[in-house]
JSON list of N, CA and C in Angstrom, two decimals:
[
{"chain": "A", "resi": 652, "resn": "MET", "atom": "N", "xyz": [0.82, -91.76, 4.19]},
{"chain": "A", "resi": 652, "resn": "MET", "atom": "CA", "xyz": [0.85, -92.98, 4.98]},
{"chain": "A", "resi": 652, "resn": "MET", "atom": "C", "xyz": [-0.03, -92.79, 6.21]},
{"chain": "A", "resi": 653, "resn": "ARG", "atom": "N", "xyz": [-0.91, -93.74, 6.43]},
{"chain": "A", "resi": 653, "resn": "ARG", "atom": "CA", "xyz": [-1.72, -93.70, 7.65]},
{"chain": "A", "resi": 653, "resn": "ARG", "atom": "C", "xyz": [-0.94, -94.40, 8.74]},
{"chain": "A", "resi": 654, "resn": "ASP", "atom": "N", "xyz": [-1.00, -93.88, 9.91]},
{"chain": "A", "resi": 654, "resn": "ASP", "atom": "CA", "xyz": [-0.29, -94.50, 11.02]},
{"chain": "A", "resi": 654, "resn": "ASP", "atom": "C", "xyz": [-1.20, -94.58, 12.24]},
{"chain": "A", "resi": 655, "resn": "ASP", "atom": "N", "xyz": [-2.52, -94.70, 12.00]},
{"chain": "A", "resi": 655, "resn": "ASP", "atom": "CA", "xyz": [-3.43, -94.83, 13.13]},
{"chain": "A", "resi": 655, "resn": "ASP", "atom": "C", "xyz": [-3.66, -96.31, 13.41]},
{"chain": "A", "resi": 656, "resn": "ILE", "atom": "N", "xyz": [-3.70, -96.66, 14.64]},
{"chain": "A", "resi": 656, "resn": "ILE", "atom": "CA", "xyz": [-3.93, -98.04, 15.08]},
{"chain": "A", "resi": 656, "resn": "ILE", "atom": "C", "xyz": [-2.93, -99.00, 14.44]},
{"chain": "A", "resi": 657, "resn": "GLY", "atom": "N", "xyz": [-1.71, -98.55, 14.23]},
{"chain": "A", "resi": 657, "resn": "GLY", "atom": "CA", "xyz": [-0.68, -99.42, 13.70]},
{"chain": "A", "resi": 657, "resn": "GLY", "atom": "C", "xyz": [-0.84, -99.77, 12.23]},
{"chain": "A", "resi": 658, "resn": "VAL", "atom": "N", "xyz": [-1.66, -99.02, 11.50]},
{"chain": "A", "resi": 658, "resn": "VAL", "atom": "CA", "xyz": [-1.89, -99.30, 10.08]},
{"chain": "A", "resi": 658, "resn": "VAL", "atom": "C", "xyz": [-0.96, -98.42, 9.25]},
{"chain": "A", "resi": 659, "resn": "HIS", "atom": "N", "xyz": [-0.18, -99.04, 8.38]},
{"chain": "A", "resi": 659, "resn": "HIS", "atom": "CA", "xyz": [0.74, -98.32, 7.51]},
{"chain": "A", "resi": 659, "resn": "HIS", "atom": "C", "xyz": [0.31, -98.54, 6.08]},
{"chain": "A", "resi": 660, "resn": "GLU", "atom": "N", "xyz": [-0.27, -97.51, 5.47]},
{"chain": "A", "resi": 660, "resn": "GLU", "atom": "CA", "xyz": [-0.73, -97.59, 4.10]},
{"chain": "A", "resi": 660, "resn": "GLU", "atom": "C", "xyz": [-0.02, -96.55, 3.25]},
{"chain": "A", "resi": 661, "resn": "THR", "atom": "N", "xyz": [0.27, -96.92, 2.02]},
{"chain": "A", "resi": 661, "resn": "THR", "atom": "CA", "xyz": [0.85, -95.99, 1.07]},
{"chain": "A", "resi": 661, "resn": "THR", "atom": "C", "xyz": [0.03, -96.07, -0.22]},
{"chain": "A", "resi": 662, "resn": "ILE", "atom": "N", "xyz": [0.17, -95.07, -1.06]},
{"chain": "A", "resi": 662, "resn": "ILE", "atom": "CA", "xyz": [-0.44, -95.08, -2.38]},
{"chain": "A", "resi": 662, "resn": "ILE", "atom": "C", "xyz": [0.68, -95.36, -3.38]},
{"chain": "A", "resi": 663, "resn": "GLU", "atom": "N", "xyz": [0.48, -96.36, -4.23]},
{"chain": "A", "resi": 663, "resn": "GLU", "atom": "CA", "xyz": [1.45, -96.70, -5.26]},
{"chain": "A", "resi": 663, "resn": "GLU", "atom": "C", "xyz": [0.79, -96.52, -6.62]},
{"chain": "A", "resi": 664, "resn": "THR", "atom": "N", "xyz": [1.54, -95.95, -7.55]},
{"chain": "A", "resi": 664, "resn": "THR", "atom": "CA", "xyz": [1.03, -95.77, -8.90]},
{"chain": "A", "resi": 664, "resn": "THR", "atom": "C", "xyz": [1.61, -96.85, -9.80]},
{"chain": "A", "resi": 665, "resn": "TRP", "atom": "N", "xyz": [0.71, -97.56, -10.48]},
{"chain": "A", "resi": 665, "resn": "TRP", "atom": "CA", "xyz": [1.06, -98.63, -11.41]},
{"chain": "A", "resi": 665, "resn": "TRP", "atom": "C", "xyz": [0.42, -98.32, -12.75]},
{"chain": "A", "resi": 666, "resn": "PRO", "atom": "N", "xyz": [0.81, -99.02, -13.82]},
{"chain": "A", "resi": 666, "resn": "PRO", "atom": "CA", "xyz": [0.19, -98.76, -15.13]},
{"chain": "A", "resi": 666, "resn": "PRO", "atom": "C", "xyz": [-1.34, -98.88, -15.11]},
{"chain": "A", "resi": 667, "resn": "ASP", "atom": "N", "xyz": [-1.86, -99.69, -14.21]},
{"chain": "A", "resi": 667, "resn": "ASP", "atom": "CA", "xyz": [-3.32, -99.87, -14.15]},
{"chain": "A", "resi": 667, "resn": "ASP", "atom": "C", "xyz": [-3.99, -98.97, -13.10]},
{"chain": "A", "resi": 668, "resn": "GLY", "atom": "N", "xyz": [-3.29, -97.96, -12.62]},
{"chain": "A", "resi": 668, "resn": "GLY", "atom": "CA", "xyz": [-3.90, -96.99, -11.71]},
{"chain": "A", "resi": 668, "resn": "GLY", "atom": "C", "xyz": [-3.19, -96.87, -10.38]},
{"chain": "A", "resi": 669, "resn": "GLU", "atom": "N", "xyz": [-3.84, -96.17, -9.47]},
{"chain": "A", "resi": 669, "resn": "GLU", "atom": "CA", "xyz": [-3.31, -95.98, -8.13]},
{"chain": "A", "resi": 669, "resn": "GLU", "atom": "C", "xyz": [-3.89, -97.03, -7.20]},
{"chain": "A", "resi": 670, "resn": "TRP", "atom": "N", "xyz": [-3.03, -97.55, -6.33]},
{"chain": "A", "resi": 670, "resn": "TRP", "atom": "CA", "xyz": [-3.40, -98.62, -5.40]},
{"chain": "A", "resi": 670, "resn": "TRP", "atom": "C", "xyz": [-3.03, -98.21, -3.98]},
{"chain": "A", "resi": 671, "resn": "VAL", "atom": "N", "xyz": [-3.92, -98.52, -3.06]},
{"chain": "A", "resi": 671, "resn": "VAL", "atom": "CA", "xyz": [-3.61, -98.39, -1.64]},
{"chain": "A", "resi": 671, "resn": "VAL", "atom": "C", "xyz": [-2.94, -99.70, -1.24]},
{"chain": "A", "resi": 672, "resn": "VAL", "atom": "N", "xyz": [-1.78, -99.59, -0.61]},
{"chain": "A", "resi": 672, "resn": "VAL", "atom": "CA", "xyz": [-1.00, -100.77, -0.27]},
{"chain": "A", "resi": 672, "resn": "VAL", "atom": "C", "xyz": [-0.73, -100.78, 1.23]},
{"chain": "A", "resi": 673, "resn": "ARG", "atom": "N", "xyz": [-1.06, -101.88, 1.85]},
{"chain": "A", "resi": 673, "resn": "ARG", "atom": "CA", "xyz": [-0.83, -102.07, 3.29]},
{"chain": "A", "resi": 673, "resn": "ARG", "atom": "C", "xyz": [0.11, -103.25, 3.45]},
{"chain": "A", "resi": 674, "resn": "ARG", "atom": "N", "xyz": [1.20, -103.05, 4.16]},
{"chain": "A", "resi": 674, "resn": "ARG", "atom": "CA", "xyz": [2.14, -104.14, 4.43]},
{"chain": "A", "resi": 674, "resn": "ARG", "atom": "C", "xyz": [1.76, -104.79, 5.76]},
{"chain": "A", "resi": 675, "resn": "ILE", "atom": "N", "xyz": [1.58, -106.11, 5.72]},
{"chain": "A", "resi": 675, "resn": "ILE", "atom": "CA", "xyz": [1.13, -106.87, 6.87]},
{"chain": "A", "resi": 675, "resn": "ILE", "atom": "C", "xyz": [2.33, -107.60, 7.49]},
{"chain": "A", "resi": 676, "resn": "THR", "atom": "N", "xyz": [2.49, -107.48, 8.79]},
{"chain": "A", "resi": 676, "resn": "THR", "atom": "CA", "xyz": [3.56, -108.21, 9.47]},
{"chain": "A", "resi": 676, "resn": "THR", "atom": "C", "xyz": [3.12, -109.64, 9.72]},
{"chain": "A", "resi": 677, "resn": "GLY", "atom": "N", "xyz": [4.04, -110.50, 9.94]},
{"chain": "A", "resi": 677, "resn": "GLY", "atom": "CA", "xyz": [3.71, -111.89, 10.22]},
{"chain": "A", "resi": 677, "resn": "GLY", "atom": "C", "xyz": [2.84, -112.04, 11.46]},
{"chain": "A", "resi": 678, "resn": "SER", "atom": "N", "xyz": [3.09, -111.22, 12.47]},
{"chain": "A", "resi": 678, "resn": "SER", "atom": "CA", "xyz": [2.34, -111.35, 13.72]},
{"chain": "A", "resi": 678, "resn": "SER", "atom": "C", "xyz": [0.88, -110.92, 13.57]},
{"chain": "A", "resi": 679, "resn": "SER", "atom": "N", "xyz": [0.58, -110.09, 12.58]},
{"chain": "A", "resi": 679, "resn": "SER", "atom": "CA", "xyz": [-0.81, -109.66, 12.40]},
{"chain": "A", "resi": 679, "resn": "SER", "atom": "C", "xyz": [-1.55, -110.47, 11.35]},
{"chain": "A", "resi": 680, "resn": "SER", "atom": "N", "xyz": [-0.89, -111.45, 10.76]},
{"chain": "A", "resi": 680, "resn": "SER", "atom": "CA", "xyz": [-1.50, -112.30, 9.75]},
{"chain": "A", "resi": 680, "resn": "SER", "atom": "C", "xyz": [-1.94, -113.61, 10.41]},
{"chain": "A", "resi": 681, "resn": "THR", "atom": "N", "xyz": [-3.25, -113.79, 10.56]},
{"chain": "A", "resi": 681, "resn": "THR", "atom": "CA", "xyz": [-3.74, -114.93, 11.35]},
{"chain": "A", "resi": 681, "resn": "THR", "atom": "C", "xyz": [-4.50, -115.98, 10.56]},
{"chain": "A", "resi": 682, "resn": "LYS", "atom": "N", "xyz": [-4.71, -115.78, 9.26]},
{"chain": "A", "resi": 682, "resn": "LYS", "atom": "CA", "xyz": [-5.40, -116.80, 8.48]},
{"chain": "A", "resi": 682, "resn": "LYS", "atom": "C", "xyz": [-4.81, -116.86, 7.08]},
{"chain": "A", "resi": 683, "resn": "PRO", "atom": "N", "xyz": [-5.04, -117.95, 6.37]},
{"chain": "A", "resi": 683, "resn": "PRO", "atom": "CA", "xyz": [-4.47, -118.09, 5.03]},
{"chain": "A", "resi": 683, "resn": "PRO", "atom": "C", "xyz": [-5.26, -117.29, 3.99]},
{"chain": "A", "resi": 684, "resn": "TYR", "atom": "N", "xyz": [-4.55, -116.86, 2.95]},
{"chain": "A", "resi": 684, "resn": "TYR", "atom": "CA", "xyz": [-5.16, -116.16, 1.82]},
{"chain": "A", "resi": 684, "resn": "TYR", "atom": "C", "xyz": [-4.56, -116.75, 0.55]},
{"chain": "A", "resi": 685, "resn": "ARG", "atom": "N", "xyz": [-5.26, -116.63, -0.55]},
{"chain": "A", "resi": 685, "resn": "ARG", "atom": "CA", "xyz": [-4.74, -117.08, -1.84]},
{"chain": "A", "resi": 685, "resn": "ARG", "atom": "C", "xyz": [-4.23, -115.87, -2.61]},
{"chain": "A", "resi": 686, "resn": "CYS", "atom": "N", "xyz": [-2.96, -115.90, -2.99]},
{"chain": "A", "resi": 686, "resn": "CYS", "atom": "CA", "xyz": [-2.32, -114.80, -3.71]},
{"chain": "A", "resi": 686, "resn": "CYS", "atom": "C", "xyz": [-2.81, -114.80, -5.17]},
{"chain": "A", "resi": 687, "resn": "PRO", "atom": "N", "xyz": [-3.31, -113.67, -5.66]},
{"chain": "A", "resi": 687, "resn": "PRO", "atom": "CA", "xyz": [-3.75, -113.63, -7.05]},
{"chain": "A", "resi": 687, "resn": "PRO", "atom": "C", "xyz": [-2.59, -113.62, -8.05]},
{"chain": "A", "resi": 688, "resn": "GLY", "atom": "N", "xyz": [-1.38, -113.37, -7.57]},
{"chain": "A", "resi": 688, "resn": "GLY", "atom": "CA", "xyz": [-0.22, -113.34, -8.46]},
{"chain": "A", "resi": 688, "resn": "GLY", "atom": "C", "xyz": [0.28, -114.72, -8.84]},
{"chain": "A", "resi": 689, "resn": "CYS", "atom": "N", "xyz": [0.27, -115.64, -7.88]},
{"chain": "A", "resi": 689, "resn": "CYS", "atom": "CA", "xyz": [0.82, -116.99, -8.14]},
{"chain": "A", "resi": 689, "resn": "CYS", "atom": "C", "xyz": [-0.19, -118.09, -7.87]},
{"chain": "A", "resi": 690, "resn": "ASP", "atom": "N", "xyz": [-1.37, -117.73, -7.35]},
{"chain": "A", "resi": 690, "resn": "ASP", "atom": "CA", "xyz": [-2.43, -118.67, -7.02]},
{"chain": "A", "resi": 690, "resn": "ASP", "atom": "C", "xyz": [-2.02, -119.68, -5.95]},
{"chain": "A", "resi": 691, "resn": "GLN", "atom": "N", "xyz": [-1.06, -119.32, -5.11]},
{"chain": "A", "resi": 691, "resn": "GLN", "atom": "CA", "xyz": [-0.62, -120.16, -4.01]},
{"chain": "A", "resi": 691, "resn": "GLN", "atom": "C", "xyz": [-1.08, -119.55, -2.69]},
{"chain": "A", "resi": 692, "resn": "LEU", "atom": "N", "xyz": [-1.14, -120.37, -1.65]},
{"chain": "A", "resi": 692, "resn": "LEU", "atom": "CA", "xyz": [-1.56, -119.87, -0.34]},
{"chain": "A", "resi": 692, "resn": "LEU", "atom": "C", "xyz": [-0.50, -119.00, 0.31]},
{"chain": "A", "resi": 693, "resn": "ILE", "atom": "N", "xyz": [-0.96, -117.97, 0.96]},
{"chain": "A", "resi": 693, "resn": "ILE", "atom": "CA", "xyz": [-0.13, -117.19, 1.87]},
{"chain": "A", "resi": 693, "resn": "ILE", "atom": "C", "xyz": [-0.48, -117.73, 3.25]},
{"chain": "A", "resi": 694, "resn": "ARG", "atom": "N", "xyz": [0.43, -118.39, 3.87]},
{"chain": "A", "resi": 694, "resn": "ARG", "atom": "CA", "xyz": [0.16, -119.04, 5.15]},
{"chain": "A", "resi": 694, "resn": "ARG", "atom": "C", "xyz": [0.05, -118.02, 6.29]},
{"chain": "A", "resi": 695, "resn": "PRO", "atom": "N", "xyz": [-0.70, -118.37, 7.33]},
{"chain": "A", "resi": 695, "resn": "PRO", "atom": "CA", "xyz": [-0.76, -117.49, 8.50]},
{"chain": "A", "resi": 695, "resn": "PRO", "atom": "C", "xyz": [0.64, -117.20, 9.03]},
{"chain": "A", "resi": 696, "resn": "ALA", "atom": "N", "xyz": [0.82, -116.04, 9.60]},
{"chain": "A", "resi": 696, "resn": "ALA", "atom": "CA", "xyz": [2.09, -115.58, 10.17]},
{"chain": "A", "resi": 696, "resn": "ALA", "atom": "C", "xyz": [3.14, -115.25, 9.10]},
{"chain": "A", "resi": 697, "resn": "THR", "atom": "N", "xyz": [2.72, -115.12, 7.84]},
{"chain": "A", "resi": 697, "resn": "THR", "atom": "CA", "xyz": [3.63, -114.75, 6.76]},
{"chain": "A", "resi": 697, "resn": "THR", "atom": "C", "xyz": [3.44, -113.27, 6.42]},
{"chain": "A", "resi": 698, "resn": "PRO", "atom": "N", "xyz": [4.51, -112.49, 6.49]},
{"chain": "A", "resi": 698, "resn": "PRO", "atom": "CA", "xyz": [4.39, -111.09, 6.07]},
{"chain": "A", "resi": 698, "resn": "PRO", "atom": "C", "xyz": [3.97, -111.04, 4.60]},
{"chain": "A", "resi": 699, "resn": "HIS", "atom": "N", "xyz": [3.08, -110.10, 4.26]},
{"chain": "A", "resi": 699, "resn": "HIS", "atom": "CA", "xyz": [2.62, -109.97, 2.89]},
{"chain": "A", "resi": 699, "resn": "HIS", "atom": "C", "xyz": [2.01, -108.60, 2.66]},
{"chain": "A", "resi": 700, "resn": "VAL", "atom": "N", "xyz": [1.43, -108.38, 1.49]},
{"chain": "A", "resi": 700, "resn": "VAL", "atom": "CA", "xyz": [0.88, -107.09, 1.10]},
{"chain": "A", "resi": 700, "resn": "VAL", "atom": "C", "xyz": [-0.62, -107.25, 0.87]},
{"chain": "A", "resi": 701, "resn": "VAL", "atom": "N", "xyz": [-1.38, -106.26, 1.30]},
{"chain": "A", "resi": 701, "resn": "VAL", "atom": "CA", "xyz": [-2.80, -106.17, 0.95]},
{"chain": "A", "resi": 701, "resn": "VAL", "atom": "C", "xyz": [-2.93, -104.92, 0.09]},
{"chain": "A", "resi": 702, "resn": "ALA", "atom": "N", "xyz": [-3.56, -105.07, -1.07]},
{"chain": "A", "resi": 702, "resn": "ALA", "atom": "CA", "xyz": [-3.69, -103.93, -1.98]},
{"chain": "A", "resi": 702, "resn": "ALA", "atom": "C", "xyz": [-5.10, -103.86, -2.55]},
{"chain": "A", "resi": 703, "resn": "TRP", "atom": "N", "xyz": [-5.54, -102.63, -2.80]},
{"chain": "A", "resi": 703, "resn": "TRP", "atom": "CA", "xyz": [-6.84, -102.42, -3.44]},
{"chain": "A", "resi": 703, "resn": "TRP", "atom": "C", "xyz": [-6.78, -101.11, -4.23]},
{"chain": "A", "resi": 704, "resn": "PRO", "atom": "N", "xyz": [-7.62, -100.98, -5.25]},
{"chain": "A", "resi": 704, "resn": "PRO", "atom": "CA", "xyz": [-7.61, -99.75, -6.06]},
{"chain": "A", "resi": 704, "resn": "PRO", "atom": "C", "xyz": [-7.97, -98.54, -5.21]},
{"chain": "A", "resi": 705, "resn": "ALA", "atom": "N", "xyz": [-7.28, -97.44, -5.44]},
{"chain": "A", "resi": 705, "resn": "ALA", "atom": "CA", "xyz": [-7.59, -96.20, -4.71]},
{"chain": "A", "resi": 705, "resn": "ALA", "atom": "C", "xyz": [-9.01, -95.75, -5.02]},
{"chain": "A", "resi": 706, "resn": "GLU", "atom": "N", "xyz": [-9.46, -96.02, -6.25]},
{"chain": "A", "resi": 706, "resn": "GLU", "atom": "CA", "xyz": [-10.84, -95.76, -6.64]},
{"chain": "A", "resi": 706, "resn": "GLU", "atom": "C", "xyz": [-11.45, -97.07, -7.09]},
{"chain": "A", "resi": 707, "resn": "SER", "atom": "N", "xyz": [-12.66, -97.33, -6.67]},
{"chain": "A", "resi": 707, "resn": "SER", "atom": "CA", "xyz": [-13.32, -98.59, -6.99]},
{"chain": "A", "resi": 707, "resn": "SER", "atom": "C", "xyz": [-13.41, -98.80, -8.49]},
{"chain": "A", "resi": 708, "resn": "THR", "atom": "N", "xyz": [-13.24, -100.04, -8.91]},
{"chain": "A", "resi": 708, "resn": "THR", "atom": "CA", "xyz": [-13.41, -100.40, -10.31]},
{"chain": "A", "resi": 708, "resn": "THR", "atom": "C", "xyz": [-14.76, -101.08, -10.54]},
{"chain": "A", "resi": 709, "resn": "SER", "atom": "N", "xyz": [-15.54, -101.22, -9.48]},
{"chain": "A", "resi": 709, "resn": "SER", "atom": "CA", "xyz": [-16.87, -101.82, -9.61]},
{"chain": "A", "resi": 709, "resn": "SER", "atom": "C", "xyz": [-17.93, -100.77, -9.31]},
{"chain": "A", "resi": 710, "resn": "PHE", "atom": "N", "xyz": [-19.14, -101.11, -9.62]},
{"chain": "A", "resi": 710, "resn": "PHE", "atom": "CA", "xyz": [-20.25, -100.19, -9.36]},
{"chain": "A", "resi": 710, "resn": "PHE", "atom": "C", "xyz": [-20.90, -100.45, -8.01]},
{"chain": "A", "resi": 711, "resn": "THR", "atom": "N", "xyz": [-20.39, -101.44, -7.29]},
{"chain": "A", "resi": 711, "resn": "THR", "atom": "CA", "xyz": [-21.10, -101.88, -6.09]},
{"chain": "A", "resi": 711, "resn": "THR", "atom": "C", "xyz": [-20.46, -101.48, -4.78]},
{"chain": "A", "resi": 712, "resn": "GLY", "atom": "N", "xyz": [-19.30, -100.83, -4.79]},
{"chain": "A", "resi": 712, "resn": "GLY", "atom": "CA", "xyz": [-18.71, -100.52, -3.50]},
{"chain": "A", "resi": 712, "resn": "GLY", "atom": "C", "xyz": [-17.48, -99.66, -3.60]},
{"chain": "A", "resi": 713, "resn": "ALA", "atom": "N", "xyz": [-16.78, -99.60, -2.49]},
{"chain": "A", "resi": 713, "resn": "ALA", "atom": "CA", "xyz": [-15.54, -98.83, -2.40]},
{"chain": "A", "resi": 713, "resn": "ALA", "atom": "C", "xyz": [-14.37, -99.70, -2.83]},
{"chain": "A", "resi": 714, "resn": "GLY", "atom": "N", "xyz": [-13.24, -99.06, -3.15]},
{"chain": "A", "resi": 714, "resn": "GLY", "atom": "CA", "xyz": [-12.05, -99.78, -3.57]},
{"chain": "A", "resi": 714, "resn": "GLY", "atom": "C", "xyz": [-11.60, -100.82, -2.56]},
{"chain": "A", "resi": 715, "resn": "ILE", "atom": "N", "xyz": [-11.75, -100.52, -1.26]},
{"chain": "A", "resi": 715, "resn": "ILE", "atom": "CA", "xyz": [-11.30, -101.46, -0.23]},
{"chain": "A", "resi": 715, "resn": "ILE", "atom": "C", "xyz": [-12.07, -102.78, -0.32]},
{"chain": "A", "resi": 716, "resn": "ASP", "atom": "N", "xyz": [-13.27, -102.76, -0.88]},
{"chain": "A", "resi": 716, "resn": "ASP", "atom": "CA", "xyz": [-14.03, -103.99, -1.05]},
{"chain": "A", "resi": 716, "resn": "ASP", "atom": "C", "xyz": [-13.38, -104.91, -2.09]},
{"chain": "A", "resi": 717, "resn": "GLU", "atom": "N", "xyz": [-12.43, -104.37, -2.85]},
{"chain": "A", "resi": 717, "resn": "GLU", "atom": "CA", "xyz": [-11.73, -105.15, -3.88]},
{"chain": "A", "resi": 717, "resn": "GLU", "atom": "C", "xyz": [-10.33, -105.56, -3.42]},
{"chain": "A", "resi": 718, "resn": "ARG", "atom": "N", "xyz": [-10.06, -105.46, -2.14]},
{"chain": "A", "resi": 718, "resn": "ARG", "atom": "CA", "xyz": [-8.71, -105.75, -1.64]},
{"chain": "A", "resi": 718, "resn": "ARG", "atom": "C", "xyz": [-8.34, -107.21, -1.85]},
{"chain": "A", "resi": 719, "resn": "ARG", "atom": "N", "xyz": [-7.05, -107.42, -2.09]},
{"chain": "A", "resi": 719, "resn": "ARG", "atom": "CA", "xyz": [-6.50, -108.75, -2.27]},
{"chain": "A", "resi": 719, "resn": "ARG", "atom": "C", "xyz": [-5.19, -108.85, -1.51]},
{"chain": "A", "resi": 720, "resn": "HIS", "atom": "N", "xyz": [-4.91, -110.04, -1.01]},
{"chain": "A", "resi": 720, "resn": "HIS", "atom": "CA", "xyz": [-3.68, -110.32, -0.27]},
{"chain": "A", "resi": 720, "resn": "HIS", "atom": "C", "xyz": [-2.68, -110.93, -1.26]},
{"chain": "A", "resi": 721, "resn": "TRP", "atom": "N", "xyz": [-1.48, -110.37, -1.29]},
{"chain": "A", "resi": 721, "resn": "TRP", "atom": "CA", "xyz": [-0.43, -110.78, -2.23]},
{"chain": "A", "resi": 721, "resn": "TRP", "atom": "C", "xyz": [0.84, -111.16, -1.47]},
{"chain": "A", "resi": 722, "resn": "HIS", "atom": "N", "xyz": [1.58, -112.15, -1.97]},
{"chain": "A", "resi": 722, "resn": "HIS", "atom": "CA", "xyz": [2.96, -112.32, -1.51]},
{"chain": "A", "resi": 722, "resn": "HIS", "atom": "C", "xyz": [3.70, -111.02, -1.87]},
{"chain": "A", "resi": 723, "resn": "SER", "atom": "N", "xyz": [4.60, -110.58, -1.05]},
{"chain": "A", "resi": 723, "resn": "SER", "atom": "CA", "xyz": [5.32, -109.34, -1.32]},
{"chain": "A", "resi": 723, "resn": "SER", "atom": "C", "xyz": [6.04, -109.38, -2.67]},
{"chain": "A", "resi": 724, "resn": "GLY", "atom": "N", "xyz": [6.70, -110.49, -2.97]},
{"chain": "A", "resi": 724, "resn": "GLY", "atom": "CA", "xyz": [7.40, -110.63, -4.25]},
{"chain": "A", "resi": 724, "resn": "GLY", "atom": "C", "xyz": [6.46, -110.64, -5.44]},
{"chain": "A", "resi": 725, "resn": "CYS", "atom": "N", "xyz": [5.30, -111.26, -5.30]},
{"chain": "A", "resi": 725, "resn": "CYS", "atom": "CA", "xyz": [4.31, -111.28, -6.38]},
{"chain": "A", "resi": 725, "resn": "CYS", "atom": "C", "xyz": [3.78, -109.87, -6.64]},
{"chain": "A", "resi": 726, "resn": "TRP", "atom": "N", "xyz": [3.56, -109.09, -5.57]},
{"chain": "A", "resi": 726, "resn": "TRP", "atom": "CA", "xyz": [3.09, -107.72, -5.75]},
{"chain": "A", "resi": 726, "resn": "TRP", "atom": "C", "xyz": [4.13, -106.90, -6.51]},
{"chain": "A", "resi": 727, "resn": "LYS", "atom": "N", "xyz": [5.40, -107.02, -6.13]},
{"chain": "A", "resi": 727, "resn": "LYS", "atom": "CA", "xyz": [6.46, -106.26, -6.80]},
{"chain": "A", "resi": 727, "resn": "LYS", "atom": "C", "xyz": [6.59, -106.63, -8.27]},
{"chain": "A", "resi": 728, "resn": "ALA", "atom": "N", "xyz": [6.29, -107.88, -8.61]},
{"chain": "A", "resi": 728, "resn": "ALA", "atom": "CA", "xyz": [6.47, -108.38, -9.98]},
{"chain": "A", "resi": 728, "resn": "ALA", "atom": "C", "xyz": [5.18, -108.35, -10.80]},
{"chain": "A", "resi": 729, "resn": "ARG", "atom": "N", "xyz": [4.11, -107.79, -10.28]},
{"chain": "A", "resi": 729, "resn": "ARG", "atom": "CA", "xyz": [2.81, -107.91, -10.94]},
{"chain": "A", "resi": 729, "resn": "ARG", "atom": "C", "xyz": [2.75, -107.28, -12.32]},
{"chain": "A", "resi": 730, "resn": "ASP", "atom": "N", "xyz": [3.55, -106.25, -12.58]},
{"chain": "A", "resi": 730, "resn": "ASP", "atom": "CA", "xyz": [3.51, -105.63, -13.90]},
{"chain": "A", "resi": 730, "resn": "ASP", "atom": "C", "xyz": [4.26, -106.45, -14.95]},
{"chain": "A", "resi": 731, "resn": "ARG", "atom": "N", "xyz": [5.01, -107.46, -14.54]},
{"chain": "A", "resi": 731, "resn": "ARG", "atom": "CA", "xyz": [5.72, -108.33, -15.48]},
{"chain": "A", "resi": 731, "resn": "ARG", "atom": "C", "xyz": [4.93, -109.60, -15.82]},
{"chain": "A", "resi": 732, "resn": "ARG", "atom": "N", "xyz": [3.78, -109.77, -15.21]},
{"chain": "A", "resi": 732, "resn": "ARG", "atom": "CA", "xyz": [2.96, -110.96, -15.44]},
{"chain": "A", "resi": 732, "resn": "ARG", "atom": "C", "xyz": [1.93, -110.69, -16.52]},
{"chain": "A", "resi": 733, "resn": "ARG", "atom": "N", "xyz": [1.61, -111.74, -17.23]},
{"chain": "A", "resi": 733, "resn": "ARG", "atom": "CA", "xyz": [0.47, -111.66, -18.15]},
{"chain": "A", "resi": 733, "resn": "ARG", "atom": "C", "xyz": [-0.79, -111.86, -17.35]},
{"chain": "A", "resi": 734, "resn": "ARG", "atom": "N", "xyz": [-1.80, -111.14, -17.67]},
{"chain": "A", "resi": 734, "resn": "ARG", "atom": "CA", "xyz": [-3.07, -111.26, -16.94]},
{"chain": "A", "resi": 734, "resn": "ARG", "atom": "C", "xyz": [-4.03, -112.14, -17.68]}
]
């Protein structure tokens, strides 16, 4: 877990690989994002999860370039969804 500058990141292992996961507090969330799990907006000031592959899945950059903002519940349930 990183704890520099108030950043709390963990590595989670899922069937599709290892993911860096950052939990965002409501106070640090200042703009809307679209959740890839439910395709609904995550409104500003809503606690949520930001996740990206520990190793990039593209040829053009680092894993963090693939980060996505998820509702916390959608992230927890992502392995039960059809892709």
